[in-house]
Coordinates of C-alpha atoms in Angstrom, one line a residue:
F1 CA -20.9 -23.3 -15.8
S2 CA -22.3 -19.6 -17.6
Y3 CA -25.8 -19.1 -18.0
K4 CA -25.3 -16.5 -20.6
H5 CA -24.2 -19.6 -22.8
C6 CA -27.5 -21.3 -21.8
S7 CA -30.0 -21.6 -24.4
L8 CA -33.8 -21.8 -23.3
P9 CA -36.9 -23.8 -24.9
N10 CA -39.3 -21.8 -26.4
W11 CA -41.8 -22.6 -24.1
L12 CA -39.5 -21.2 -20.9
K13 CA -39.6 -17.5 -22.6
R14 CA -43.2 -17.4 -22.5
P15 CA -44.6 -14.3 -20.5
R16 CA -44.9 -14.1 -17.0
N17 CA -48.6 -14.1 -17.5
D18 CA -48.8 -17.3 -18.6
T19 CA -49.7 -19.5 -15.9
G20 CA -49.5 -23.0 -18.0
N21 CA -51.7 -26.0 -17.9
K22 CA -54.5 -26.3 -14.6
V23 CA -54.4 -29.3 -12.7
T24 CA -57.8 -30.8 -11.7
V25 CA -57.7 -31.9 -8.2
V26 CA -59.8 -34.8 -6.9
L27 CA -60.1 -34.9 -2.6
G28 CA -61.9 -37.0 0.1
A29 CA -64.6 -34.7 1.9
Q30 CA -65.3 -36.8 4.8
W31 CA -62.6 -39.6 7.0
G32 CA -61.5 -41.5 3.6
D33 CA -63.1 -44.4 1.8
E34 CA -65.5 -42.3 -0.2
G35 CA -65.0 -43.5 -3.9
K36 CA -62.1 -41.1 -4.8
G37 CA -60.5 -44.1 -7.3
K38 CA -63.9 -44.7 -9.3
V39 CA -63.8 -40.8 -9.6
V40 CA -59.9 -40.7 -10.8
D41 CA -60.5 -43.6 -12.7
L42 CA -63.3 -41.6 -14.6
L43 CA -61.6 -38.4 -14.9
A44 CA -58.4 -40.5 -15.8
T45 CA -59.6 -41.5 -19.1
E46 CA -59.4 -38.2 -20.6
S47 CA -56.0 -37.2 -18.6
D48 CA -52.6 -37.2 -20.0
L49 CA -51.0 -37.2 -16.2
V50 CA -52.4 -38.8 -13.0
C51 CA -50.5 -37.8 -10.1
R52 CA -50.1 -38.7 -6.2
C53 CA -49.4 -36.0 -3.9
Q54 CA -49.0 -37.1 -0.2
G55 CA -49.5 -40.3 1.9
G56 CA -48.4 -43.6 1.5
N57 CA -49.6 -47.2 1.4
N58 CA -51.9 -46.3 4.3
A59 CA -54.3 -45.1 1.4
G60 CA -56.6 -47.4 -0.4
H61 CA -58.4 -47.2 -3.5
T62 CA -60.8 -49.7 -5.3
V63 CA -61.3 -49.8 -8.9
V64 CA -63.6 -51.9 -10.7
V65 CA -63.0 -52.4 -14.7
E66 CA -65.1 -54.7 -16.6
G67 CA -65.9 -57.0 -13.3
K68 CA -62.5 -56.8 -12.4
E69 CA -61.7 -55.1 -8.8
Y70 CA -58.2 -53.8 -8.7
D71 CA -57.0 -52.4 -5.2
F72 CA -54.2 -49.6 -5.2
H73 CA -52.4 -48.4 -2.2
L74 CA -49.5 -46.4 -3.7
L75 CA -49.7 -46.5 -7.5
P76 CA -52.2 -43.6 -8.3
S77 CA -55.3 -45.2 -9.4
G78 CA -55.0 -43.8 -13.1
I79 CA -52.5 -46.7 -13.6
I80 CA -55.3 -48.7 -15.4
N81 CA -55.4 -45.9 -18.3
P82 CA -53.0 -47.0 -20.6
K83 CA -52.4 -43.7 -22.2
S84 CA -51.7 -42.0 -18.9
I85 CA -48.4 -41.5 -17.1
C86 CA -48.8 -41.7 -13.3
V87 CA -46.7 -40.1 -11.1
I88 CA -45.7 -40.6 -7.3
G89 CA -44.7 -37.3 -6.2
N90 CA -42.3 -35.9 -3.4
G91 CA -44.5 -35.6 -0.9
V92 CA -45.4 -39.3 -0.8
V93 CA -43.7 -41.8 1.6
I94 CA -42.5 -44.9 -0.5
H95 CA -42.5 -48.5 1.2
L96 CA -40.7 -50.4 -2.2
P97 CA -41.4 -53.7 -0.9
G98 CA -45.2 -52.6 -0.9
L99 CA -44.8 -50.8 -3.9
F100 CA -43.7 -53.7 -6.2
E101 CA -45.9 -56.2 -4.2
E102 CA -49.1 -54.1 -5.0
A103 CA -47.9 -53.7 -8.6
E104 CA -47.5 -57.6 -8.9
N105 CA -51.0 -58.2 -7.3
N106 CA -52.5 -56.1 -9.9
E107 CA -50.9 -57.5 -12.9
K108 CA -52.3 -60.9 -12.0
K109 CA -55.7 -58.9 -12.3
G110 CA -54.8 -57.8 -15.7
L111 CA -52.6 -54.6 -15.2
K112 CA -50.1 -54.2 -17.5
G113 CA -47.2 -51.8 -18.7
W114 CA -47.3 -49.8 -15.5
E115 CA -43.6 -49.8 -14.9
K116 CA -43.3 -47.9 -18.4
R117 CA -46.1 -45.4 -17.0
L118 CA -44.8 -44.6 -13.8
I119 CA -42.9 -41.6 -12.8
V120 CA -41.0 -41.7 -9.0
S121 CA -40.0 -38.2 -7.6
D122 CA -36.1 -38.6 -6.4
R123 CA -37.4 -36.4 -3.4
A124 CA -39.8 -38.9 -2.3
H125 CA -39.2 -40.1 1.6
L126 CA -38.2 -44.1 1.7
V127 CA -40.2 -45.8 4.2
F128 CA -38.5 -48.9 5.6
D129 CA -39.3 -51.7 7.3
F130 CA -38.5 -50.9 10.7
H131 CA -40.6 -47.6 10.4
Q132 CA -43.4 -50.1 10.1
V133 CA -42.2 -52.0 13.2
V134 CA -42.0 -49.0 15.1
D135 CA -45.5 -47.6 14.0
G136 CA -46.8 -50.8 16.0
I137 CA -44.6 -50.3 18.8
Q138 CA -46.3 -46.6 19.3
E139 CA -49.7 -48.0 19.3
T140 CA -48.7 -50.3 21.8
Q141 CA -47.3 -48.0 23.9
R142 CA -50.0 -45.3 23.6
Q143 CA -52.5 -47.9 24.7
A144 CA -50.5 -48.9 28.0
T145 CA -49.6 -45.1 28.7
E146 CA -53.2 -43.3 27.7
G147 CA -55.5 -46.6 27.5
K148 CA -56.4 -45.6 23.8
I149 CA -54.7 -45.7 20.6
I150 CA -54.9 -43.4 17.2
G151 CA -55.9 -46.8 15.0
T152 CA -53.0 -46.3 12.5
T153 CA -52.5 -48.6 9.9
K154 CA -49.0 -49.5 11.0
K155 CA -47.7 -49.0 7.7
G156 CA -44.9 -46.8 8.9
I157 CA -46.4 -43.7 7.6
G158 CA -46.3 -41.7 10.7
P159 CA -42.5 -42.6 11.8
T160 CA -41.5 -41.7 8.4
Y161 CA -43.3 -38.3 8.3
A162 CA -41.4 -37.8 11.7
S163 CA -38.0 -38.9 10.3
K164 CA -38.6 -36.4 7.4
A165 CA -39.4 -33.7 9.7
S166 CA -36.8 -34.2 11.9
R167 CA -34.3 -34.1 9.1
I168 CA -32.7 -37.8 9.3
G169 CA -35.1 -39.2 6.6
L170 CA -33.4 -41.1 3.6
R171 CA -35.3 -40.0 0.3
V172 CA -35.2 -42.0 -3.3
C173 CA -32.1 -39.5 -4.3
D174 CA -30.1 -41.1 -1.5
L175 CA -30.8 -44.7 -2.4
L176 CA -30.0 -44.2 -6.1
G177 CA -26.8 -42.2 -5.1
D178 CA -23.6 -43.4 -3.7
F179 CA -24.9 -46.7 -1.7
K180 CA -22.1 -46.5 0.5
E181 CA -22.9 -43.5 1.5
F182 CA -26.4 -44.6 2.0
S183 CA -25.7 -47.5 4.0
T184 CA -24.1 -45.5 6.7
K185 CA -27.1 -43.0 7.0
F186 CA -29.5 -45.8 7.2
K187 CA -27.3 -47.2 10.1
N188 CA -27.1 -44.3 11.9
L189 CA -30.9 -43.9 11.3
V190 CA -31.7 -47.7 12.6
K191 CA -29.1 -46.9 15.5
Q192 CA -31.7 -43.5 16.6
Y193 CA -34.6 -45.3 16.5
Q194 CA -33.2 -48.3 18.5
S195 CA -32.3 -45.6 21.1
M196 CA -35.6 -44.8 21.2
Y197 CA -37.4 -48.3 21.3
S198 CA -35.1 -50.8 23.0
S199 CA -37.1 -53.8 21.7
L200 CA -36.5 -52.8 18.0
T201 CA -34.3 -55.4 15.9
V202 CA -33.0 -54.6 12.7
D203 CA -30.9 -57.0 10.4
T204 CA -29.1 -53.9 8.4
E205 CA -27.0 -56.2 6.1
S206 CA -30.1 -58.0 5.0
Q207 CA -32.3 -55.1 4.7
L208 CA -29.4 -52.7 2.8
K209 CA -29.1 -55.9 0.2
K210 CA -32.7 -55.7 -0.4
L211 CA -32.9 -52.0 -0.7
K212 CA -30.1 -52.1 -3.3
E213 CA -32.0 -54.8 -5.3
Y214 CA -35.3 -52.5 -5.0
G215 CA -33.7 -49.3 -6.1
E216 CA -31.9 -50.9 -9.2
R217 CA -35.6 -51.8 -10.1
L218 CA -36.9 -48.3 -9.3
R219 CA -34.0 -46.2 -11.0
P220 CA -35.8 -46.5 -14.4
M221 CA -38.9 -44.8 -13.1
V222 CA -37.2 -42.0 -11.0
R223 CA -36.9 -38.6 -12.6
D224 CA -36.4 -35.0 -10.9
G225 CA -40.0 -34.5 -9.8
V226 CA -39.8 -30.9 -9.5
Y227 CA -38.3 -30.1 -13.0
Y228 CA -40.9 -33.2 -14.4
M229 CA -44.0 -31.0 -13.1
Y230 CA -42.7 -27.7 -14.6
E231 CA -42.2 -28.9 -17.8
A232 CA -45.9 -30.7 -17.7
L233 CA -47.2 -27.7 -16.7
H234 CA -45.6 -25.3 -19.1
G235 CA -45.2 -27.1 -21.8
P236 CA -47.7 -28.6 -24.5
P237 CA -51.2 -28.4 -23.4
K238 CA -51.8 -31.5 -20.9
R239 CA -54.8 -32.7 -18.9
I240 CA -53.2 -33.0 -15.5
L241 CA -54.8 -34.9 -12.5
V242 CA -53.9 -34.9 -9.2
E243 CA -55.2 -37.8 -6.8
G244 CA -55.4 -37.1 -3.2
A245 CA -55.2 -39.9 -0.6
N246 CA -56.9 -40.1 2.8
A247 CA -59.4 -37.2 3.3
A248 CA -60.1 -33.8 5.0
L249 CA -61.2 -34.8 8.3
L250 CA -57.8 -36.9 8.3
D251 CA -55.7 -33.9 7.7
I252 CA -52.9 -33.3 9.8
D253 CA -53.6 -29.9 10.5
F254 CA -57.3 -29.7 9.5
G255 CA -58.7 -33.1 10.7
T256 CA -60.0 -34.3 13.8
Y257 CA -56.5 -34.2 15.4
P258 CA -54.9 -36.4 16.8
F259 CA -56.9 -39.1 15.2
V260 CA -55.6 -38.3 11.8
T261 CA -53.1 -38.8 9.1
S262 CA -49.5 -37.6 8.9
S263 CA -49.8 -35.8 5.9
N264 CA -51.9 -32.8 4.6
C265 CA -54.4 -34.5 2.4
T266 CA -56.3 -31.2 1.2
V267 CA -55.8 -29.2 -1.3
G268 CA -52.7 -27.5 -0.4
G269 CA -50.8 -30.9 0.1
A270 CA -51.3 -30.9 -4.0
C271 CA -48.8 -28.1 -4.2
T272 CA -46.0 -29.0 -1.8
G273 CA -46.4 -32.8 -2.8
L274 CA -45.8 -32.0 -6.5
G275 CA -44.4 -28.9 -6.4
I276 CA -47.1 -27.2 -8.3
P277 CA -47.8 -23.4 -7.8
P278 CA -51.2 -22.4 -6.2
L279 CA -52.0 -20.5 -9.6
N280 CA -52.3 -23.8 -11.5
I281 CA -54.4 -25.6 -9.4
G282 CA -58.0 -25.5 -11.6
E283 CA -60.9 -27.5 -10.6
V284 CA -61.1 -29.2 -7.2
Y285 CA -63.5 -31.8 -6.7
G286 CA -64.8 -33.0 -3.0
V287 CA -65.6 -36.8 -3.0
S288 CA -68.4 -37.7 -0.2
K289 CA -70.6 -40.9 0.2
A290 CA -74.4 -40.4 0.7
Y291 CA -73.7 -41.4 4.4
T292 CA -70.5 -41.1 6.7
T293 CA -67.9 -44.0 7.6
R294 CA -64.7 -43.8 9.5
V295 CA -61.8 -46.4 10.3
G296 CA -60.2 -46.4 13.5
I297 CA -61.2 -44.2 16.6
G298 CA -62.1 -40.5 17.2
A299 CA -65.1 -38.5 17.2
F300 CA -68.0 -39.4 14.9
P301 CA -71.0 -37.3 15.8
T302 CA -73.3 -39.3 13.7
E303 CA -72.3 -42.8 14.2
Q304 CA -74.9 -45.1 14.5
L305 CA -74.0 -47.9 17.0
N306 CA -77.3 -49.7 16.1
A307 CA -79.0 -51.7 13.8
T308 CA -78.9 -48.8 11.4
G309 CA -75.0 -48.8 11.5
E310 CA -75.0 -52.4 10.6
L311 CA -77.1 -52.0 7.9
L312 CA -75.2 -49.3 6.4
Q313 CA -72.0 -51.4 7.1
T314 CA -73.4 -54.3 5.5
R315 CA -75.2 -52.8 2.3
G316 CA -72.2 -50.4 1.5
H317 CA -70.0 -53.6 2.2
E318 CA -67.6 -51.2 4.4
V319 CA -64.4 -52.9 5.2
G320 CA -61.2 -50.9 4.8
V321 CA -59.3 -51.9 1.6
T322 CA -55.8 -51.5 3.5
T323 CA -56.8 -52.4 6.6
G324 CA -59.6 -55.0 6.6
R325 CA -61.4 -53.7 9.5
K326 CA -64.9 -52.5 9.0
R327 CA -65.6 -49.3 9.1
R328 CA -67.8 -47.2 11.5
C329 CA -71.0 -45.8 9.7
G330 CA -73.5 -43.2 10.5
W331 CA -75.7 -40.6 8.6
L332 CA -74.2 -37.9 6.5
D333 CA -72.9 -35.0 8.3
L334 CA -73.3 -31.8 6.2
V335 CA -71.3 -29.8 9.0
I336 CA -67.9 -31.8 7.9
L337 CA -68.4 -31.2 4.0
K338 CA -69.0 -27.4 4.7
Y339 CA -65.9 -27.3 6.9
A340 CA -64.1 -29.5 4.2
H341 CA -65.6 -27.2 1.2
M342 CA -64.0 -24.0 3.5
I343 CA -60.7 -25.4 3.0
N344 CA -60.8 -27.0 -0.2
V345 CA -63.6 -25.2 -2.4
F346 CA -64.6 -27.8 -4.5
I347 CA -67.3 -29.4 -6.4
S348 CA -69.0 -32.3 -4.7
F349 CA -69.9 -36.1 -5.7
L350 CA -72.1 -38.0 -3.9
K351 CA -74.0 -41.2 -3.5
C352 CA -77.6 -42.0 -2.3
V353 CA -79.4 -42.9 0.9
K354 CA -81.5 -41.0 3.0
Q355 CA -80.4 -38.4 6.6
I356 CA -78.4 -35.7 7.5
T357 CA -76.9 -33.1 10.1
L358 CA -77.5 -29.8 10.4
I359 CA -75.0 -28.1 13.3
P360 CA -73.7 -24.4 13.0
H361 CA -69.7 -25.4 12.9
F362 CA -67.1 -27.9 13.1
P363 CA -65.4 -27.6 16.5
A364 CA -61.6 -28.4 16.9
N365 CA -61.8 -29.3 20.4
M366 CA -62.1 -33.5 20.2
E367 CA -63.4 -33.2 23.8
L368 CA -66.3 -30.7 22.6
L369 CA -66.7 -32.9 19.6
H370 CA -67.4 -36.1 21.7
K371 CA -70.2 -34.1 23.7
V372 CA -72.2 -32.7 20.7
E373 CA -75.9 -33.4 20.0
V374 CA -76.9 -33.5 16.4
E375 CA -79.8 -32.2 14.9
Y376 CA -81.0 -34.7 12.3
E377 CA -83.1 -33.5 9.1
T378 CA -84.9 -36.6 8.0
F379 CA -86.1 -37.5 4.7
P380 CA -88.2 -40.7 3.6
G381 CA -86.2 -43.1 2.1
W382 CA -86.8 -45.1 -1.3
K383 CA -85.9 -48.8 -0.7
S384 CA -85.5 -49.8 -4.1
D385 CA -82.3 -50.4 -6.4
T386 CA -80.7 -47.6 -8.1
S387 CA -77.5 -49.3 -9.3
A388 CA -78.8 -49.7 -12.8
A389 CA -79.5 -46.0 -13.1
R390 CA -77.4 -43.9 -15.6
K391 CA -79.3 -40.7 -16.0
W392 CA -80.9 -37.7 -13.3
N393 CA -84.5 -39.0 -14.6
N394 CA -83.7 -42.8 -13.8
L395 CA -83.7 -41.7 -9.8
P396 CA -86.5 -42.0 -7.7
Q397 CA -87.9 -38.9 -6.9
K398 CA -87.1 -39.3 -3.1
A399 CA -83.4 -39.7 -3.8
Q400 CA -83.7 -36.4 -6.2
N401 CA -84.8 -34.6 -3.2
Y402 CA -82.2 -36.0 -0.8
I403 CA -79.4 -35.1 -3.2
R404 CA -80.8 -31.4 -4.4
F405 CA -81.0 -30.7 -0.3
V406 CA -77.5 -31.8 0.4
E407 CA -76.1 -29.4 -2.9
N408 CA -78.4 -26.5 -1.7
H409 CA -77.3 -26.9 1.9
I410 CA -73.6 -27.2 1.3
G411 CA -73.8 -24.7 -1.8
V412 CA -71.6 -26.6 -4.0
P413 CA -73.1 -28.0 -7.3
I414 CA -73.1 -31.9 -7.4
K415 CA -71.5 -33.0 -10.6
W416 CA -71.7 -36.7 -10.4
V417 CA -73.7 -39.3 -8.5
G418 CA -72.1 -42.9 -7.8
V419 CA -74.5 -45.7 -7.9
G420 CA -72.3 -48.6 -7.7
K421 CA -68.6 -49.6 -8.0
S422 CA -67.8 -49.9 -11.4
R423 CA -66.7 -47.3 -14.1
E424 CA -70.1 -47.3 -15.7
C425 CA -72.1 -46.8 -12.5
M426 CA -72.2 -42.9 -12.6
I427 CA -74.7 -40.3 -13.5
Q428 CA -73.1 -37.0 -14.8
M429 CA -75.2 -34.0 -13.7
F430 CA -73.4 -31.6 -15.9

């Protein structure tokens, strides 16, 4: 093959200073469950491409459209928009049975044509059933040896990223290549895990048969993710949206380690998980609740283990979409929001309730974080239903005061205020 005979499209001959289309990124600013799905759904109505860049089906996004509640775990929330193409990037780890089960469950609720609008990167790593079993075994071992667990979703996400980092993982391109070679690699991977976990049993032949079927079903959706995103960035003008899973305080590097997820769910994950150069990152939106929630264990300075926490849990319907576990609830922590802003530099979106934290920095050491005493700034509540509000002036003055205080303290303008689950329950500030 000779490069001198290669004819390049006109858009590849652009000047070097033309960076191409900008990408909008939506990220969680707390410990997840902030309502990212609804923000993505709002922005997806005007987006050509909606992309997932990291995580797996440990994520859980709920979107309510016309009274119907859709739950997404692997599929980008933008899949509801019939005009958007959705991309699962190389940084996502994919459990194929979970992907197709999720799609079928949402089809029953009215989702149509998803398989024609979904693109899957050939570089994405695969989550196997035995990864999920290992996830559970590891949690049991932590409980037995350390007396505590991380509180994973047991979806196999951590073990899959561990396989990836150990360079023994298998990717979509392996599954769709020579299946005989894939089978050999799969069996070797199983043996490696069985050498570490003696109780692990895997019916390899049955698994391989199912994987072959899933692979053929997936094949029409698979693309070279790097090339696909490059074309999207440097071709005709496109509105591209990246949907982060999990949240800043669950980031493997910047979160409350070790009680974190296994991927980078801050803005850098959008670059590495999709092959997007930093120059193409445009607006970054951080999504926050007006209070704070967390699923699983780990430090939570503003947690309310009392009637107030129970009230927040009940009124906020705080139950995990993926795990079904009740979320721990507490007051809004402005320190973690400022910390998340340091890493991501974003515009915040918040809902409305009533108390907040003022401490100077967010420590990395979890023992220290467990010992902090929170200094609260207290605001009067308004005790009135705000779900019908559609404009800023519709909110009670006390709610407006609270929102402005948060905005001024973090130093980030608030673009949207959510007042309910459904698509129309959003106040746009500017």
